[in-house]
Amino acid sequence: MNRIVEITIIVLIAIVAGAIVYSVSPPDWPVQGTYTAEVFLHGKSVGVLEFNLSDKHIVKNFSTGNNEVLQVALRSPGGVYVGKPLVFNVCLYRDNELVELSIKDVSLTIKTPDNHLYKYIPTSKTDKCVEISVQPYIHAREAGFIFGSAIVLFASASIIHYIITGLYVTLALVLVGVQPASTAYQYYMAPLIMVFIAGSAMELVIREKGLDVRVARLLSRIARGPYTLILGISFLGSFLSMWMSNTAATYVMLPLAAALLAGIRDKAPRISSIAMVSLAMGASIGGTATLIGTPPNLIAAEFLNKFAYGYYAIGFYRWLLIGLPAWIIGFTIGVLLAFLYAKITASGELGIVKDYLKGIREKGEAKPWSRAEIIALTELLILVGLWITEPLHGIKTGIAAGIGILLFFATGILNPKEHWKKLAWDLMVLFGAGLTLGSGLMKSGWANYLLSQLHSVGSLGWAGFYIIGFTAYFIGTFISSHTSASAFIAPLTIPLGMTMAASLGLNPATGAALATVVAVVSLNNAIALPISTPPSAIVYASGKANIKDLMIYGFLFGIVANAIIIAVLLHYWATIL
């Protein structure tokens, strides 16, 4: 199909998607007229608070019986403004003593002067009281149109580059009045974006100084049989993917793996294919372990820091607590499934591979370490050390990233003229645009509206997180790349998580973080098709991986790994988020 025709079709679909979201988004709140807020305690109405948007502060007490009084205090910006919500502070007193309220105890509905009714749940907990933050709807329909169209465009990143979509999102939000022009690009250099730039610098250092080759040479020493071959290829690919992009990690490992398998490809084609598929698995899930391992991790962390926690909450160290256990479980499952799959489908090839590998030995002696290699390794360890020990010294992840980049260029390990332009600056647009879109959805009230419409989701309880995880997994498998998908999934998982948190008695920020982490980890497990993730595309395009093996093993791995990771880690994540 002609490229112009493809682009035209995608743009038309994006417009239709935007129009659909626009049509179901809420109208702007009237500036004039009386609003009615009905307050509910334990599901029962306790009273009504009437207010105008011009009212800046109202306090009203409601008697609930048993010597209990529910106090509702409204703080308002005095009108309808983008990014300036109404805040309802709700406290319960018994015999004049403050009684602790749970998130799930309270809710309220607001009826607008034009008779639209919306339901809201607490968005935060302060001391023993709860707060319900309500952003009046202003340009929410326009923000909805931009979001709906952006989903289609981000999902079509292979045809319309995400830089184009990112700039469209940012400029459109400014033009419709959701994002002020003075702050249009404020998220393009958020602290955690600097972390990914540092990660791309690390990738350059590792590749330019030959450290990747030293790691890869270990494979010929590890591989002594078919199972250790699969383990070695997948583990080294996974380890490299923690510190460089999964694309680069796959490209690094592919030639060595191919060389090892060249002598047995004709005699043991199935084992060769499974080993290559295991490389795609290892490289993809390896990115889960660290904050810099894959762009979705950084996008999720920055979304949560900005729009759920409201402060710097998730950095390299905290993500390590999130991602490393998920990697351990997922990688173990992936390797065991690869062993089982090889045993079932290629049992006749196991002996052939073992005999062949007995004769393989590393050719030549390893080169002595050069001065440049030693300096490069030292600087890499300094940067990683700063990230891991953040709780001890207090240097934030983004600042540590800047220190690392400075070291690389100041010591000559990287050349500014040659390497500065090779850093992953294009992803800055994706990150910045994604955060700008999330900000627009929050400031316009669209995300608040979604929260009000999804209150019934809370009845799903913990099962809701499984639904979120598998939905993200199937999106990452069939519809969009992991990176592009995370840009439009995060704005949805935050309000979804807050809704489920209310029914589970969790802090709303914790619920938002849980839903987002589950979605991102699930995305990283999507490897079943060449379009799912670059490692799958690379090994398939090499001609050394059978599409049947990629699909069968990939689907089996994704479903089993998702189910077990969520089941084992969900409650653990709830304690650290």
XYZ file of C-alpha atoms in Angstrom:
577
model
C 0.000 0.000 0.000
C 1.210 3.486 -0.864
C 2.682 5.240 2.177
C 0.568 8.358 1.624
C -2.560 6.196 1.560
C -1.482 4.448 4.767
C -0.894 7.750 6.543
C -4.224 9.123 5.301
C -6.109 6.080 6.580
C -4.411 6.273 9.979
C -5.138 9.995 10.312
C -8.802 9.423 9.423
C -9.054 6.622 11.977
C -7.387 8.897 14.547
C -9.938 11.628 13.836
C -12.814 9.161 14.230
C -11.337 7.825 17.490
C -10.901 11.364 18.768
C -14.479 12.236 17.825
C -15.798 9.186 19.689
C -13.911 10.100 22.864
C -15.009 13.729 22.445
C -18.661 12.656 22.265
C -18.521 10.721 25.540
C -16.455 13.333 27.405
C -18.186 15.783 29.765
C -19.229 19.317 28.779
C -17.632 22.309 30.472
C -19.054 23.164 33.874
C -21.199 26.322 33.947
C -19.502 29.226 35.701
C -22.812 30.495 37.099
C -25.444 28.613 39.092
C -25.782 26.474 42.197
C -23.977 23.150 42.524
C -25.174 20.400 44.864
C -22.776 17.977 46.551
C -24.391 14.985 48.266
C -22.106 13.275 50.786
C -22.202 9.535 51.495
C -20.769 7.692 54.505
C -20.612 3.897 54.312
C -22.852 4.111 51.257
C -25.608 6.102 52.997
C -26.439 9.740 52.277
C -25.733 12.033 55.230
C -26.568 15.398 53.690
C -26.250 17.946 50.924
C -23.819 20.835 50.532
C -24.830 23.592 48.120
C -22.176 25.885 46.683
C -21.297 28.225 43.851
C -17.974 28.064 42.052
C -17.265 31.578 43.290
C -17.349 30.314 46.903
C -13.783 29.912 48.156
C -14.426 28.231 51.493
C -17.472 26.480 52.984
C -17.713 24.238 56.054
C -20.789 22.195 56.900
C -21.459 19.608 59.612
C -23.803 16.646 59.190
C -25.127 14.588 62.101
C -24.941 10.856 61.433
C -26.338 9.646 64.793
C -24.524 7.902 67.656
C -22.971 11.245 68.651
C -21.135 11.367 65.314
C -20.694 14.427 63.136
C -19.323 14.376 59.595
C -17.608 17.647 58.741
C -17.192 18.616 55.088
C -14.935 21.559 54.251
C -14.822 22.836 50.669
C -11.850 24.785 49.315
C -12.323 26.342 45.886
C -10.190 28.517 43.577
C -13.251 30.735 43.179
C -14.125 29.788 39.617
C -13.474 27.306 36.811
C -9.758 27.193 36.045
C -7.579 24.670 34.248
C -5.576 22.669 36.773
C -7.210 24.204 39.866
C -9.525 21.670 41.536
C -12.179 21.892 44.216
C -11.050 20.064 47.344
C -13.501 18.494 49.783
C -11.927 17.635 53.137
C -14.085 15.123 55.030
C -13.586 14.360 58.744
C -15.636 12.285 61.179
C -15.986 13.259 64.850
C -17.392 11.103 67.628
C -17.991 12.864 70.961
C -15.821 15.690 69.596
C -12.922 13.274 69.025
C -11.534 12.792 65.515
C -12.254 9.289 64.197
C -10.109 7.780 61.457
C -11.840 7.417 58.102
C -10.890 4.884 55.452
C -10.710 5.737 51.782
C -13.604 3.381 51.073
C -15.880 4.939 53.721
C -16.701 8.157 51.870
C -17.979 9.236 48.460
C -19.923 12.161 47.050
C -21.950 13.129 44.026
C -22.018 16.563 42.426
C -25.007 17.827 40.473
C -24.241 20.732 38.159
C -26.637 23.615 37.380
C -27.351 21.995 33.996
C -28.387 18.755 35.791
C -25.385 16.556 35.062
C -24.576 14.172 37.924
C -21.063 12.918 38.685
C -19.780 10.590 41.412
C -16.384 10.949 43.110
C -14.290 8.990 45.578
C -11.412 10.115 47.832
C -8.155 10.888 46.077
C -5.944 11.145 49.161
C -5.834 10.665 52.924
C -4.636 13.332 55.351
C -4.205 12.414 58.993
C -7.498 10.730 59.933
C -9.528 12.569 57.285
C -9.935 12.001 53.546
C -9.806 14.440 50.654
C -11.788 14.376 47.434
C -10.189 16.476 44.712
C -12.552 17.428 41.891
C -11.284 19.256 38.823
C -14.152 21.230 37.236
C -14.478 20.205 33.615
C -12.993 22.786 31.266
C -11.952 21.833 27.735
C -12.328 18.177 28.788
C -13.956 17.299 25.478
C -11.084 18.822 23.542
C -8.579 16.955 25.723
C -10.572 13.770 25.124
C -10.373 14.261 21.364
C -6.606 14.716 21.541
C -6.232 11.626 23.735
C -8.438 9.453 21.498
C -6.586 10.464 18.354
C -3.201 10.079 20.072
C -3.980 6.454 20.984
C -4.350 5.592 17.297
C -1.290 7.594 16.286
C 0.941 6.152 19.024
C -0.242 2.647 18.101
C 0.784 3.365 14.491
C 4.319 4.440 15.381
C 5.801 2.186 12.694
C 4.160 4.409 10.059
C 3.780 7.792 11.781
C 6.812 8.295 14.021
C 6.087 9.014 17.662
C 8.021 12.302 17.417
C 5.291 13.592 15.093
C 2.549 12.348 17.411
C 4.310 13.790 20.440
C 4.609 17.251 18.964
C 0.992 17.106 17.756
C -0.202 16.265 21.271
C 1.789 19.072 22.889
C 0.813 21.768 20.402
C -2.847 20.706 20.265
C -3.186 20.928 24.055
C -1.805 24.463 23.916
C -4.089 25.510 21.061
C -7.284 24.311 22.808
C -6.327 26.080 26.035
C -5.583 23.076 28.237
C -1.835 23.649 28.499
C -0.405 27.182 28.897
C 2.059 28.131 26.173
C 4.583 29.178 28.825
C 4.779 25.626 30.198
C 4.161 23.658 26.999
C 7.534 21.928 27.059
C 8.191 21.761 30.794
C 7.982 17.962 30.861
C 10.406 17.466 27.992
C 13.342 17.615 30.383
C 11.830 16.079 33.502
C 14.455 14.553 35.851
C 13.694 10.955 34.932
C 14.014 11.735 31.231
C 17.637 12.595 32.019
C 17.940 9.081 33.427
C 17.119 7.532 30.084
C 19.561 9.857 28.341
C 22.166 8.580 30.806
C 21.079 5.042 29.981
C 21.671 5.652 26.287
C 25.098 7.086 27.187
C 25.849 3.907 29.150
C 24.878 1.891 26.093
C 27.355 3.860 23.979
C 30.121 3.381 26.557
C 29.502 -0.357 26.782
C 29.502 -0.826 23.011
C 32.240 1.665 22.084
C 34.703 0.297 24.636
C 33.993 -3.362 23.896
C 32.569 -4.237 27.295
C 29.638 -5.947 25.589
C 32.046 -8.298 23.818
C 33.684 -9.245 27.114
C 30.282 -10.113 28.552
C 29.245 -12.023 25.448
C 32.467 -14.098 25.425
C 31.266 -15.670 28.642
C 28.628 -17.496 26.635
C 31.107 -19.866 25.008
C 32.323 -20.849 28.480
C 28.818 -21.302 29.893
C 27.346 -23.364 27.044
C 28.134 -27.027 27.710
C 24.770 -28.521 26.694
C 21.406 -27.541 25.198
C 19.989 -26.287 28.482
C 23.050 -24.265 29.471
C 23.103 -22.907 25.920
C 19.523 -21.631 26.280
C 20.240 -20.361 29.793
C 23.447 -18.603 28.763
C 21.975 -16.875 25.712
C 18.860 -15.707 27.536
C 20.664 -14.650 30.730
C 23.390 -12.615 29.051
C 20.823 -10.970 26.779
C 18.717 -10.208 29.830
C 21.647 -8.833 31.822
C 22.722 -6.537 28.997
C 19.126 -5.367 28.580
C 19.147 -4.065 32.146
C 21.779 -1.483 31.178
C 21.165 -0.838 27.488
C 18.085 -0.920 25.278
C 16.634 -4.355 24.606
C 17.210 -3.658 20.912
C 20.943 -3.115 21.432
C 21.197 -6.089 23.798
C 19.655 -8.348 21.157
C 21.954 -7.047 18.431
C 24.977 -7.622 20.692
C 24.027 -11.216 21.469
C 22.702 -12.223 18.062
C 26.046 -12.677 16.232
C 27.632 -14.710 19.024
C 24.550 -16.873 19.482
C 24.353 -17.369 15.724
C 28.031 -18.355 15.582
C 27.580 -20.927 18.335
C 24.504 -22.353 16.648
C 25.879 -22.333 13.093
C 27.331 -25.819 13.353
C 24.122 -27.444 14.558
C 21.414 -25.467 12.754
C 20.923 -28.190 10.143
C 21.096 -31.092 12.604
C 19.186 -29.438 15.471
C 16.994 -26.734 13.895
C 14.411 -26.741 16.675
C 16.931 -26.211 19.478
C 18.550 -23.428 17.445
C 15.182 -21.733 17.009
C 14.249 -22.104 20.682
C 17.607 -20.656 21.748
C 16.975 -17.588 19.578
C 13.445 -17.187 20.908
C 14.821 -17.404 24.452
C 17.148 -14.522 23.552
C 14.106 -12.403 22.666
C 12.499 -13.370 25.970
C 15.591 -12.567 28.012
C 16.272 -9.235 26.323
C 12.652 -8.141 26.649
C 12.078 -9.047 30.283
C 15.562 -7.896 31.305
C 14.378 -4.334 30.855
C 11.867 -4.835 33.661
C 14.563 -5.042 36.326
C 15.941 -1.496 36.211
C 14.485 1.948 35.687
C 16.629 2.491 32.576
C 15.996 -0.973 31.151
C 13.122 0.066 28.905
C 11.276 3.338 28.171
C 7.911 2.170 29.617
C 9.521 1.977 33.074
C 10.563 5.627 32.951
C 7.252 6.761 31.487
C 5.369 4.962 34.266
C 7.643 6.303 37.011
C 7.379 9.894 35.839
C 3.595 9.680 35.403
C 3.257 8.392 38.951
C 5.645 10.983 40.380
C 3.777 13.831 38.680
C 0.147 12.760 38.772
C -0.303 10.180 41.543
C 2.211 10.939 44.297
C 2.692 14.603 43.457
C 6.382 14.421 44.372
C 9.561 12.484 43.551
C 8.620 9.022 44.797
C 9.995 6.474 42.336
C 13.658 6.602 41.364
C 16.223 4.005 40.356
C 16.457 2.349 43.783
C 12.714 2.093 44.316
C 12.164 0.745 40.827
C 14.801 -1.889 41.556
C 12.596 -3.039 44.446
C 9.695 -3.210 41.988
C 11.340 -4.614 38.895
C 14.080 -6.952 40.118
C 11.687 -9.438 41.804
C 9.508 -9.361 38.674
C 12.562 -10.086 36.538
C 13.690 -12.958 38.785
C 10.273 -14.602 38.613
C 9.681 -13.872 34.930
C 13.142 -14.930 33.801
C 12.966 -18.152 35.819
C 9.592 -18.965 34.278
C 10.895 -18.111 30.820
C 13.932 -20.381 31.115
C 11.985 -23.290 32.609
C 9.354 -23.018 29.888
C 12.108 -22.948 27.255
C 13.607 -26.102 28.789
C 10.192 -27.783 28.830
C 9.377 -26.663 25.303
C 12.721 -27.997 24.058
C 12.192 -31.284 25.899
C 8.748 -31.762 24.350
C 9.378 -30.541 20.809
C 13.064 -31.326 20.261
C 13.987 -34.227 22.512
C 15.783 -35.977 19.655
C 18.116 -33.011 19.197
C 19.331 -32.704 22.797
C 22.137 -35.246 22.452
C 23.305 -33.773 19.146
C 23.646 -30.327 20.702
C 25.480 -31.660 23.741
C 28.019 -33.537 21.634
C 28.579 -30.522 19.396
C 29.157 -28.112 22.277
C 31.749 -30.418 23.831
C 34.064 -29.547 20.979
C 33.565 -25.794 21.228
C 36.151 -23.835 23.089
C 36.849 -20.137 23.100
C 39.433 -19.345 20.444
C 42.450 -17.421 21.621
C 43.197 -15.810 24.906
C 41.160 -12.910 26.220
C 42.799 -9.548 25.619
C 44.183 -7.720 28.649
C 42.056 -4.864 29.928
C 42.958 -1.529 28.372
C 43.119 1.753 30.289
C 39.996 3.013 28.491
C 38.065 -0.141 29.402
C 39.032 0.165 33.061
C 38.013 3.843 33.194
C 34.744 3.096 31.385
C 33.875 0.242 33.737
C 34.768 2.363 36.776
C 32.527 5.215 35.642
C 29.670 2.831 34.874
C 29.974 1.339 38.352
C 30.031 4.831 39.896
C 26.801 5.778 38.110
C 25.021 2.529 38.939
C 26.324 2.769 42.502
C 24.893 6.280 42.895
C 21.532 5.039 41.667
C 21.403 1.969 43.887
C 22.584 3.786 47.042
C 20.246 6.766 46.656
C 18.634 6.203 50.114
C 22.085 6.567 51.720
C 23.340 9.789 50.124
C 20.084 11.398 48.956
C 21.303 12.275 45.456
C 18.204 11.956 43.272
C 18.237 9.632 40.293
C 18.077 12.451 37.739
C 21.013 14.325 39.314
C 23.060 11.123 39.477
C 22.316 10.638 35.776
C 23.770 14.085 35.075
C 26.885 13.209 37.084
C 27.344 10.047 35.042
C 26.958 11.852 31.714
C 29.447 14.494 32.872
C 31.986 11.805 33.791
C 31.635 10.036 30.438
C 32.287 13.186 28.419
C 34.709 14.984 30.755
C 37.099 12.018 30.911
C 37.012 11.431 27.165
C 35.314 8.042 27.350
C 32.697 9.604 25.079
C 33.496 12.318 22.541
C 31.047 15.274 22.575
C 31.401 15.865 18.828
C 30.809 12.237 17.940
C 28.596 10.802 20.657
C 26.389 13.628 21.979
C 24.113 13.442 18.937
C 23.852 9.652 19.320
C 22.102 9.888 22.680
C 18.405 8.983 22.708
C 17.102 12.519 22.301
C 14.141 11.379 20.199
C 12.682 9.593 23.215
C 12.695 12.921 25.045
C 9.807 13.969 22.785
C 7.883 10.768 23.522
C 8.391 11.105 27.280
C 7.670 14.824 27.290
C 4.576 14.515 25.120
C 3.252 11.610 27.165
C 3.621 13.574 30.387
C 2.121 16.676 28.772
C -0.858 14.599 27.641
C -1.288 13.188 31.137
C -1.093 16.685 32.572
C -3.723 17.892 30.109
C -6.094 15.079 31.009
C -5.685 15.931 34.692
C -5.948 19.710 34.342
C -9.027 19.608 32.101
C -10.850 17.253 34.447
C -11.001 14.455 31.855
C -9.119 12.022 34.092
C -11.332 13.057 37.005
C -14.369 12.319 34.838
C -13.013 8.891 33.952
C -12.540 8.259 37.661
C -16.163 9.240 38.329
C -17.451 6.920 35.603
C -15.422 3.907 36.685
C -16.493 3.739 40.320
C -18.134 0.351 39.655
C -14.700 -1.047 38.745
C -13.900 -0.926 42.445
C -16.149 -3.936 42.976
C -13.625 -6.064 41.076
C -11.192 -5.833 44.004
C -7.774 -7.368 43.467
C -9.038 -9.148 40.337
C -9.118 -5.775 38.603
C -5.319 -5.685 38.556
C -5.232 -8.986 36.648
C -7.618 -7.508 34.076
C -5.380 -4.445 33.716
C -2.273 -6.606 33.387
C -3.641 -8.911 30.717
C -5.252 -6.039 28.814
C -1.861 -4.306 28.664
C -0.251 -7.606 27.641
C -2.606 -8.091 24.693
C -2.196 -4.446 23.636
C 1.582 -4.912 23.673
C 1.282 -8.175 21.747
C -1.177 -7.283 18.995
C -1.646 -3.513 18.768
C 1.318 -1.344 19.694
C 4.975 -1.341 20.656
C 5.736 -1.354 24.373
C 7.035 2.210 24.351
C 4.150 3.736 22.428
C 1.572 1.738 24.385
C 2.896 2.959 27.732
C 2.380 6.579 26.655
C -1.392 6.117 26.442
C -1.872 3.332 29.003
C -0.463 5.281 31.978
C -3.111 8.063 31.832
C -5.754 5.329 32.105
C -4.200 3.113 34.766
C -3.798 5.976 37.248
C -7.547 6.724 37.604
C -8.380 3.016 37.319
C -5.995 2.210 40.147
C -7.385 5.012 42.303
C -10.896 3.636 41.813
C -9.892 0.130 42.878
C -7.878 1.488 45.801
C -11.016 2.987 47.322
C -12.759 -0.393 47.536
C -9.635 -2.085 48.921
C -8.903 0.556 51.545
C -5.583 1.462 49.923
C -4.136 4.924 49.510
C -5.244 6.212 46.069
C -1.627 6.852 45.051
C -0.800 3.240 45.925
C -3.687 1.993 43.811
C -2.584 4.163 40.890
C 0.991 2.911 41.213
C -0.103 -0.730 41.460
C -2.226 -0.532 38.328
C 0.505 1.252 36.381
C 3.298 -1.100 37.484
C 1.189 -4.158 36.677
C 0.489 -2.760 33.201
C 4.134 -1.937 32.473
C 5.502 -5.271 33.703
C 2.848 -7.047 31.630
C 3.830 -5.026 28.558
C 7.425 -6.200 28.942
C 6.234 -9.822 28.843
C 4.667 -9.403 25.386
C 7.025 -11.167 22.949
C 4.809 -13.552 20.967
C 4.822 -11.716 17.629
C 7.531 -9.894 15.658
C 5.522 -6.672 16.071
C 5.379 -7.075 19.855
C 8.877 -5.893 20.733
C 12.195 -5.196 18.930
C 13.949 -8.347 20.277
C 11.221 -10.532 18.746
C 11.419 -8.633 15.468
C 15.231 -8.904 15.364
C 15.479 -12.652 16.005
C 12.654 -13.364 13.559
C 14.141 -11.120 10.856
C 17.480 -12.905 11.253
C 15.859 -16.039 9.834
C 17.151 -18.051 12.765
C 13.892 -18.259 14.759
C 10.837 -20.197 13.634
C 7.644 -18.097 13.789
C 5.786 -21.111 15.191
C 8.219 -21.364 18.107
C 8.067 -17.617 18.699
C 4.260 -17.623 18.835
C 3.703 -20.802 20.858
C 6.484 -20.177 23.358
C 5.819 -16.422 23.424
C 2.118 -16.759 24.236
C 2.780 -19.487 26.783
C 5.459 -17.399 28.468
C 3.400 -14.202 28.479
C 0.289 -15.759 29.975
C 2.068 -17.868 32.599
C 4.576 -15.161 33.556
C 1.897 -12.479 33.869
C -0.351 -14.641 36.016
C 2.421 -15.743 38.386
C 4.184 -12.369 38.648
C 0.945 -10.571 39.501
C -0.151 -13.294 41.926
C 3.189 -13.379 43.767
C 4.105 -9.688 43.753
C 0.822 -7.749 43.839
C 0.550 -7.571 47.625
C 4.312 -7.046 47.970
C 4.131 -4.102 45.573
C 1.234 -2.708 47.600
C 3.516 -2.508 50.652
C 6.299 -0.570 48.900
C 4.290 1.752 46.646
